[in-house]
PDB file of C-alpha atoms in Angstrom:
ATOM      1  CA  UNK D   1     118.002 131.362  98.438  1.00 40.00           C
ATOM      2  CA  UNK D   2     116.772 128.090  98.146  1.00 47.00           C
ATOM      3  CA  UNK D   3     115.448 127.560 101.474  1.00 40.00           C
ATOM      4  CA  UNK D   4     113.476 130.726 100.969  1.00 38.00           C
ATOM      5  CA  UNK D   5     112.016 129.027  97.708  1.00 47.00           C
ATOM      6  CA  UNK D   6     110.876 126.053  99.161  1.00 54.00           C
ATOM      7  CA  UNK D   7     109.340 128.201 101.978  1.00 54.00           C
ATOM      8  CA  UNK D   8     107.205 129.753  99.502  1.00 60.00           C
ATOM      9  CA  UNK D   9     106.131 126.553  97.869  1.00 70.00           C
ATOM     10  CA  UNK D  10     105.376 124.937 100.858  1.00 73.00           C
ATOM     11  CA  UNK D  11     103.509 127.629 102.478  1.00 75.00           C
ATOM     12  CA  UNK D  12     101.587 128.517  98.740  1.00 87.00           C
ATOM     13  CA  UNK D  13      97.992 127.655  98.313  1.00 91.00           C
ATOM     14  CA  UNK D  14      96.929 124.933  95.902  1.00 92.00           C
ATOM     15  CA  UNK D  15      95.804 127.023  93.495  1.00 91.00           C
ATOM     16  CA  UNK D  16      98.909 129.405  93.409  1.00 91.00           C
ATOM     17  CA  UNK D  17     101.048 126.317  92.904  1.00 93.00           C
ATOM     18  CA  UNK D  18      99.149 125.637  89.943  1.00 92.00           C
ATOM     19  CA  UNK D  19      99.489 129.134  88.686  1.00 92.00           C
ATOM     20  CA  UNK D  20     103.483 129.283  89.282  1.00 92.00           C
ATOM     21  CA  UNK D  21     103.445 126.371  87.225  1.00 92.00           C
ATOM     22  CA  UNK D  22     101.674 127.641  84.481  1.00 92.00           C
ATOM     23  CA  UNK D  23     103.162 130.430  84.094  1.00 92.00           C
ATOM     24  CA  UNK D  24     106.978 129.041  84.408  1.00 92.00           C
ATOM     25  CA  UNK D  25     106.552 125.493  83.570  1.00 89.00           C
ATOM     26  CA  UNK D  26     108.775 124.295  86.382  1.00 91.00           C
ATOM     27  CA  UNK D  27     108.199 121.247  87.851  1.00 92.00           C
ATOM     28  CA  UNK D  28     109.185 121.863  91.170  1.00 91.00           C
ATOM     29  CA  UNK D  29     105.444 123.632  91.873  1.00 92.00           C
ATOM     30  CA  UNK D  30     104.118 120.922  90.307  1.00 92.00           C
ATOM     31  CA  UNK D  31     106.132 118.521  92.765  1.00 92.00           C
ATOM     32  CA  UNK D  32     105.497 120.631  95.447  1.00 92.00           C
ATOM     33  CA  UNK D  33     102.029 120.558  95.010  1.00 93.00           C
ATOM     34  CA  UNK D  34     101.469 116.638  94.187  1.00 93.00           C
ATOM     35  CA  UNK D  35     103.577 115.628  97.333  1.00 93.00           C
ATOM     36  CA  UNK D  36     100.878 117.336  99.418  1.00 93.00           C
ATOM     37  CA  UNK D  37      98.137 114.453  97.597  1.00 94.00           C
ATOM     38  CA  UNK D  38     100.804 111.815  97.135  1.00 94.00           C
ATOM     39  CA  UNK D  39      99.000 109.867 100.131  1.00 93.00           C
ATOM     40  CA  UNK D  40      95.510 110.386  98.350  1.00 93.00           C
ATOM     41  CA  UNK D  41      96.897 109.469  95.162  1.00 94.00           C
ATOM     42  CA  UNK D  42      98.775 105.696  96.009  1.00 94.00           C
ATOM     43  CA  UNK D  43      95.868 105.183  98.408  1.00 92.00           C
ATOM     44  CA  UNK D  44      93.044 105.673  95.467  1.00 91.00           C
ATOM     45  CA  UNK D  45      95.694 103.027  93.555  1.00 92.00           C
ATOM     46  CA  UNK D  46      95.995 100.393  96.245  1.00 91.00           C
ATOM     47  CA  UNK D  47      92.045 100.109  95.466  1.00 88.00           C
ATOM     48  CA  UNK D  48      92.725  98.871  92.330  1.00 86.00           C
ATOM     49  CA  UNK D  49      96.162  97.458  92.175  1.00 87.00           C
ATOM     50  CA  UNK D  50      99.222  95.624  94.454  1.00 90.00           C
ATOM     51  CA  UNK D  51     101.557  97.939  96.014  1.00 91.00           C
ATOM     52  CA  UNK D  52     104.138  97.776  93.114  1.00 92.00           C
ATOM     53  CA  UNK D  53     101.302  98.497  90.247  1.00 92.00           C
ATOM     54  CA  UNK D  54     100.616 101.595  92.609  1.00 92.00           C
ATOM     55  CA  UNK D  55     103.836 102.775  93.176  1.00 94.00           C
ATOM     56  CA  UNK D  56     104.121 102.944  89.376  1.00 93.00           C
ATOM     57  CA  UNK D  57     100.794 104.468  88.655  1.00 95.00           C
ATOM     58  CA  UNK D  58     101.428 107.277  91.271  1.00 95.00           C
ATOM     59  CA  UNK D  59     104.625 108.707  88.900  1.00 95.00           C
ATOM     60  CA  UNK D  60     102.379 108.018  86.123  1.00 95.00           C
ATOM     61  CA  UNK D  61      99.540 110.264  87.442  1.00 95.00           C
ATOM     62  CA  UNK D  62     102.444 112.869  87.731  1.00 95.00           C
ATOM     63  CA  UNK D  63     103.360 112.377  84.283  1.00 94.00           C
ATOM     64  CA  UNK D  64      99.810 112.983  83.466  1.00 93.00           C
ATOM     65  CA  UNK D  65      99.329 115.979  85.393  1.00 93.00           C
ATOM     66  CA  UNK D  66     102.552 117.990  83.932  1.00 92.00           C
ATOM     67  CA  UNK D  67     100.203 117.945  80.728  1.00 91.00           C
ATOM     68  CA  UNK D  68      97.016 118.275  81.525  1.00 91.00           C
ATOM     69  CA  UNK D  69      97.142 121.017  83.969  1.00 91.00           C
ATOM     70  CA  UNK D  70      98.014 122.890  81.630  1.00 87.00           C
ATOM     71  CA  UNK D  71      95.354 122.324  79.850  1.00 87.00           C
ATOM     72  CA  UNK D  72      92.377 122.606  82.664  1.00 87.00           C
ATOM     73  CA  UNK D  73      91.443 125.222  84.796  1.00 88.00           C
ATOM     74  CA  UNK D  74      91.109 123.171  87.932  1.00 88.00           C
ATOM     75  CA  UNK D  75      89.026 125.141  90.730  1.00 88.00           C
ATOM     76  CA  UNK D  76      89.531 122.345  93.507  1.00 90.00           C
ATOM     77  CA  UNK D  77      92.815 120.445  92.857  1.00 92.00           C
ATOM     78  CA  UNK D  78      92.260 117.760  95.367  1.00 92.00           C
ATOM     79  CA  UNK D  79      88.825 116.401  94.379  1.00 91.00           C
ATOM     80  CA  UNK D  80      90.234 116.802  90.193  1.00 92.00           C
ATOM     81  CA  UNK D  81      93.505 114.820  91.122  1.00 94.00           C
ATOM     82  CA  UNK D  82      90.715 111.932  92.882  1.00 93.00           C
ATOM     83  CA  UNK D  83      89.098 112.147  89.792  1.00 92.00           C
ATOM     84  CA  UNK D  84      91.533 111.884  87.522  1.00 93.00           C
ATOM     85  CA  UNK D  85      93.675 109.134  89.507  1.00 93.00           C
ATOM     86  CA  UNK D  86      90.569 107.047  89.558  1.00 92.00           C
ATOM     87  CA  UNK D  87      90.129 107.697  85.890  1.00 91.00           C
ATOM     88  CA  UNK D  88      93.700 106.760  85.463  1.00 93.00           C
ATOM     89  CA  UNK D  89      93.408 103.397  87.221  1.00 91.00           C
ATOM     90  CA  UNK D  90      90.202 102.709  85.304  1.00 89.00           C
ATOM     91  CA  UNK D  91      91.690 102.759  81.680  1.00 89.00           C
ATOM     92  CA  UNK D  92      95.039 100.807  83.345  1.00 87.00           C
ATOM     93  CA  UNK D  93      92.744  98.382  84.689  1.00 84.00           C
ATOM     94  CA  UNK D  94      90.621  98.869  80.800  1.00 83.00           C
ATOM     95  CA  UNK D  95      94.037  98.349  79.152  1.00 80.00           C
ATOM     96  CA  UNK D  96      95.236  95.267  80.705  1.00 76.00           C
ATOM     97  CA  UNK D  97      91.329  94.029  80.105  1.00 70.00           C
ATOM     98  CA  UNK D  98      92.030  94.142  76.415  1.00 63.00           C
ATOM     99  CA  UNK D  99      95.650  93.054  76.449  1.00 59.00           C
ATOM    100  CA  UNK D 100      94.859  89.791  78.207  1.00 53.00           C
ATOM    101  CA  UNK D 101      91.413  89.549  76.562  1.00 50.00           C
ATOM    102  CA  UNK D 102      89.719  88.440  80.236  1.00 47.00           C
ATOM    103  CA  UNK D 103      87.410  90.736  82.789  1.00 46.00           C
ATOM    104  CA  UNK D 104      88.534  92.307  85.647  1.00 47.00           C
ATOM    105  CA  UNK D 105      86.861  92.885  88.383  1.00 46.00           C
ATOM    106  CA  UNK D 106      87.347  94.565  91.803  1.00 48.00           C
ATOM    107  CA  UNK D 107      86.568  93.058  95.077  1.00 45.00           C
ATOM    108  CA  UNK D 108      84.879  90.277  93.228  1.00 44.00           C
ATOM    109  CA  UNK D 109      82.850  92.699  91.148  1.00 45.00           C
ATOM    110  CA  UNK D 110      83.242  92.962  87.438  1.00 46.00           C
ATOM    111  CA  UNK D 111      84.634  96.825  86.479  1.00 48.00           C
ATOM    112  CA  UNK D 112      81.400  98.637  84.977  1.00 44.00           C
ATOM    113  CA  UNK D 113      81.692  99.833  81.699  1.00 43.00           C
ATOM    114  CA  UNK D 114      79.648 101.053  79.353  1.00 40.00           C
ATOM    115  CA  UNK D 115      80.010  99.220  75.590  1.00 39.00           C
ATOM    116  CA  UNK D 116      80.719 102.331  73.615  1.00 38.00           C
ATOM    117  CA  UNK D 117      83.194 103.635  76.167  1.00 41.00           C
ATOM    118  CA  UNK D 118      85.658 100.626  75.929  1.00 40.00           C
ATOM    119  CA  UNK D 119      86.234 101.601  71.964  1.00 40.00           C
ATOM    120  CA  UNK D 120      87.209 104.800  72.057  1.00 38.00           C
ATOM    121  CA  UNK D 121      90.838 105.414  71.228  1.00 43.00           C
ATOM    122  CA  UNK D 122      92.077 108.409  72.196  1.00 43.00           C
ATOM    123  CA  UNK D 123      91.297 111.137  74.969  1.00 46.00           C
ATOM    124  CA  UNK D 124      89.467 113.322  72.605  1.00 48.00           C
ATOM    125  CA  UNK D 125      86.814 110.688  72.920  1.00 57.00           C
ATOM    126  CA  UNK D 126      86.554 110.160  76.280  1.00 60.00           C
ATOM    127  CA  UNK D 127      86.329 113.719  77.079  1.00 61.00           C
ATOM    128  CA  UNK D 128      83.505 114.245  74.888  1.00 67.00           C
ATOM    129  CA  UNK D 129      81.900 111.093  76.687  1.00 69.00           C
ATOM    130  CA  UNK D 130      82.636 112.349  79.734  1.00 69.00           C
ATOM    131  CA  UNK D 131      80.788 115.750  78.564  1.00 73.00           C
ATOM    132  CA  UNK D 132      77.998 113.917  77.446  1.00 76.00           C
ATOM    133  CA  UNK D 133      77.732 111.966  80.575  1.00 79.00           C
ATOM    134  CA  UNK D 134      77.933 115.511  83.126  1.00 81.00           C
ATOM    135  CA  UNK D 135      75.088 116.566  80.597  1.00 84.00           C
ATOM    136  CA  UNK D 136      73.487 113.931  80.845  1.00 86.00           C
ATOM    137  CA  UNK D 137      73.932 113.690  84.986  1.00 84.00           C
ATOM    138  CA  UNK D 138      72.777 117.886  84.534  1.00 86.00           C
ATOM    139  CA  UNK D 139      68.999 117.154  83.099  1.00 89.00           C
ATOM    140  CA  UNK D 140      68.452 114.471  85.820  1.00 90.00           C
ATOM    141  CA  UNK D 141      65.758 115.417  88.131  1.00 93.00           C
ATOM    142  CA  UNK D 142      67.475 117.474  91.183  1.00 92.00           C
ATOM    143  CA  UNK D 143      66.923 114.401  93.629  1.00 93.00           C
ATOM    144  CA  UNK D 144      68.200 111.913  91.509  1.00 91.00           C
ATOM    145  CA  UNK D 145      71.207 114.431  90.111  1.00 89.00           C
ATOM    146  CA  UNK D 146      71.794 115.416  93.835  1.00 91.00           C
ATOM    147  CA  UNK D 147      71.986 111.381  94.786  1.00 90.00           C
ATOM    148  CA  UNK D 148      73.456 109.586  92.206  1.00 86.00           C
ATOM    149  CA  UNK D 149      76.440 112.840  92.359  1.00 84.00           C
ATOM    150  CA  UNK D 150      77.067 112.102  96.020  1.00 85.00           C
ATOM    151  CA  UNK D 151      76.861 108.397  95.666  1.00 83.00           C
ATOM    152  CA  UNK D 152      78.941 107.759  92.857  1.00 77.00           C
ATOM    153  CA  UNK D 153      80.984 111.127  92.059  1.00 76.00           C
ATOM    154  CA  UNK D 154      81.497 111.823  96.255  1.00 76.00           C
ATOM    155  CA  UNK D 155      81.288 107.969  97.389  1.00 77.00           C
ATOM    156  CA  UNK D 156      79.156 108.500 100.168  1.00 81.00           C
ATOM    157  CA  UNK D 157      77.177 105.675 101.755  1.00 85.00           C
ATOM    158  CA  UNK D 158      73.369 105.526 101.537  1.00 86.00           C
ATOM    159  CA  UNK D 159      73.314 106.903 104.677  1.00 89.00           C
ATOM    160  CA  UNK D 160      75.286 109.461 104.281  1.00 89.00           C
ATOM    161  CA  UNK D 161      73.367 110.820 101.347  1.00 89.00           C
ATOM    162  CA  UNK D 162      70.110 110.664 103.320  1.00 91.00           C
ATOM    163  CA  UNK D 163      72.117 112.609 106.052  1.00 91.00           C
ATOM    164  CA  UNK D 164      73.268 115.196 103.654  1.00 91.00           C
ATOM    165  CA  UNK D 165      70.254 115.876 101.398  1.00 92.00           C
ATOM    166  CA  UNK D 166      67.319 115.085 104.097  1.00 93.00           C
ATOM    167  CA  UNK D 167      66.424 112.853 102.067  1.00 93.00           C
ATOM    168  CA  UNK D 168      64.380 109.277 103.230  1.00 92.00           C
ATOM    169  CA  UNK D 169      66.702 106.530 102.975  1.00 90.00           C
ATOM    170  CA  UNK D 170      64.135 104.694 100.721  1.00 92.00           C
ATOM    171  CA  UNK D 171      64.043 107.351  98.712  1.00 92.00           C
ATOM    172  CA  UNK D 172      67.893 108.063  98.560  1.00 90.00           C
ATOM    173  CA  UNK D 173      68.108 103.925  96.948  1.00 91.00           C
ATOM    174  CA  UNK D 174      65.298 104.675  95.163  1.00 91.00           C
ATOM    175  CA  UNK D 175      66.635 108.030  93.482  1.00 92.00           C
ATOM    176  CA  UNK D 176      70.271 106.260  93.010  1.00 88.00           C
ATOM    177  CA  UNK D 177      68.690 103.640  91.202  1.00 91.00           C
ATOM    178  CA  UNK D 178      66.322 105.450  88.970  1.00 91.00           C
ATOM    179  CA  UNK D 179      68.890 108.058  88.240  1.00 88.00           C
ATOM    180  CA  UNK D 180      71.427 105.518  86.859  1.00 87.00           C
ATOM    181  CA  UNK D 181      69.130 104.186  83.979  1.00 89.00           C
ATOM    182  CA  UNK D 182      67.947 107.458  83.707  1.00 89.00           C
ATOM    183  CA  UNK D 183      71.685 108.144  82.961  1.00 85.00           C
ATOM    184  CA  UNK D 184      72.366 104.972  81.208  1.00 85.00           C
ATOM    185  CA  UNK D 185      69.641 105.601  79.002  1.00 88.00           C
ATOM    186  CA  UNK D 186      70.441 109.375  77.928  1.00 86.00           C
ATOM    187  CA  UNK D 187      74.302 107.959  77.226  1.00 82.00           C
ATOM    188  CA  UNK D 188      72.554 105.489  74.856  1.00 82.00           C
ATOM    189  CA  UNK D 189      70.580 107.886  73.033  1.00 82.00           C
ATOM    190  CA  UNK D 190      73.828 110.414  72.552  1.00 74.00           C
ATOM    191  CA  UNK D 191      75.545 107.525  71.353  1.00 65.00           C
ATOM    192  CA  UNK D 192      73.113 106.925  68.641  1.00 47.00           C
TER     193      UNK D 192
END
C-alpha cells in the first residue's frame, strides 16, 4: 500500500499536494511536494549564503512552509516558494545585519532596504508592508507597474523586458527607474 501512496504523491499536481495537506496535515504531501523545488530552493540560497548556510536555510524554508501554507491560498506554488525563499534569505541576511551591527552586501552591493522595514518586529508587520508595497506597485502607471514587476519581482534583464512588453529599451530603463521612486515615494507617504 505504500508504493501505491507514493505513486499518488508523485504523480499529484502541485496544487493537490497542497490540498492533501491541508486537509490532513501530513507532512509527507508537504515533503513530497517541496522535494520537487528543493533544487530551486538551495539554488535561490547559494545566492546569498555558503553551501552550509544553505543547506540549513533549505530545512528552514520547510519549517516555514508547514505553517504558512496553511495559512495562504497559493495559486502558483513555485513562483510563492521563490518568493518566499528569497524573503527568507533576506531577513537571515537582515538578522545577522543587526546581530553583528555591520552591512551586508551581496556581490559587492550593499542589501537594499528600506529604513522603516528593518524595525519591524514581527510578521504581522511585514505583511502589511508588503501589502502596502503591492498597492503601492498596483497605482503605478501600467508601463512602469508592467517593468519594474518583471525586473524586480520576475528578474528579467533589460532586455528581456523590452522583449516581453515591446517596449524601447530606453524606455524599459527609463520606466524601471521612474517606477522605483515612484514606489519609494508612495512607501514613504504610507509610512507617515
Amino acid at each position: 500500500m505504500a508504493f501505491l501512496h507514493q505513486n499518488i504523491m508523485k504523480d499529484a499536481d502541485d496544487a493537490g499536494l497542497i490540498q492533501e495537506f491541508k486537509r490532513s496535515g501530513k507532512l509527507d504531501y508537504l515533503a513530497a511536494l517541496y522535494q520537487r523545488y528543493m533544487n530551486l530552493v538551495y539554488g535561490v540560497c547559494l545566492r546569498y549564503f555558503d553551501e552550509e548556510e544553505s543547506k540549513d536555510a533549505v530545512m528552514q524554508i520547510f519549517e516555514e512552509l508547514i505553517v504558512k501554507l496553511q495559512q495562504h491560498e497559493v495559486q502558483n506554488f513555485k513562483s510563492w516558494l521563490h518568493v518566499l525563499t528569497k524573503n527568507h534569505c533576506l531577513m537571515k541576511l537582515r538578522a545577522m545585519k543587526n546581530r553583528e551591527g555591520k552591512e551586508i552586501s551581496l556581490d559587492g552591493m550593499p542589501v537594499m532596504e528600506n529604513e522603516s522595514f528593518g524595525h519591524h518586529e514581527n510578521g504581522v508587520n511585514i505583511e502589511a508592508h508588503l501589502q502596502g508595497m503591492e498597492k503601492c506597485l498596483d497605482a503605478l502607471p501600467e508601463e512602469q507597474k508592467r517593468s519594474v514587476d518583471l525586473f524586480y519581482l520576475k528578474e528579467k534583464s533589460y532586455r528581456e523586458v523590452s522583449d516581453l512588453t515591446g517596449y524601447d529599451m530606453k524606455k524599459v530603463k527609463s520606466y524601471i527607474q521612474n517606477g522605483k521612486r515612484n514606489l519609494k515615494i508612495c512607501m514613504e507617504q504610507q509610512d507617515v
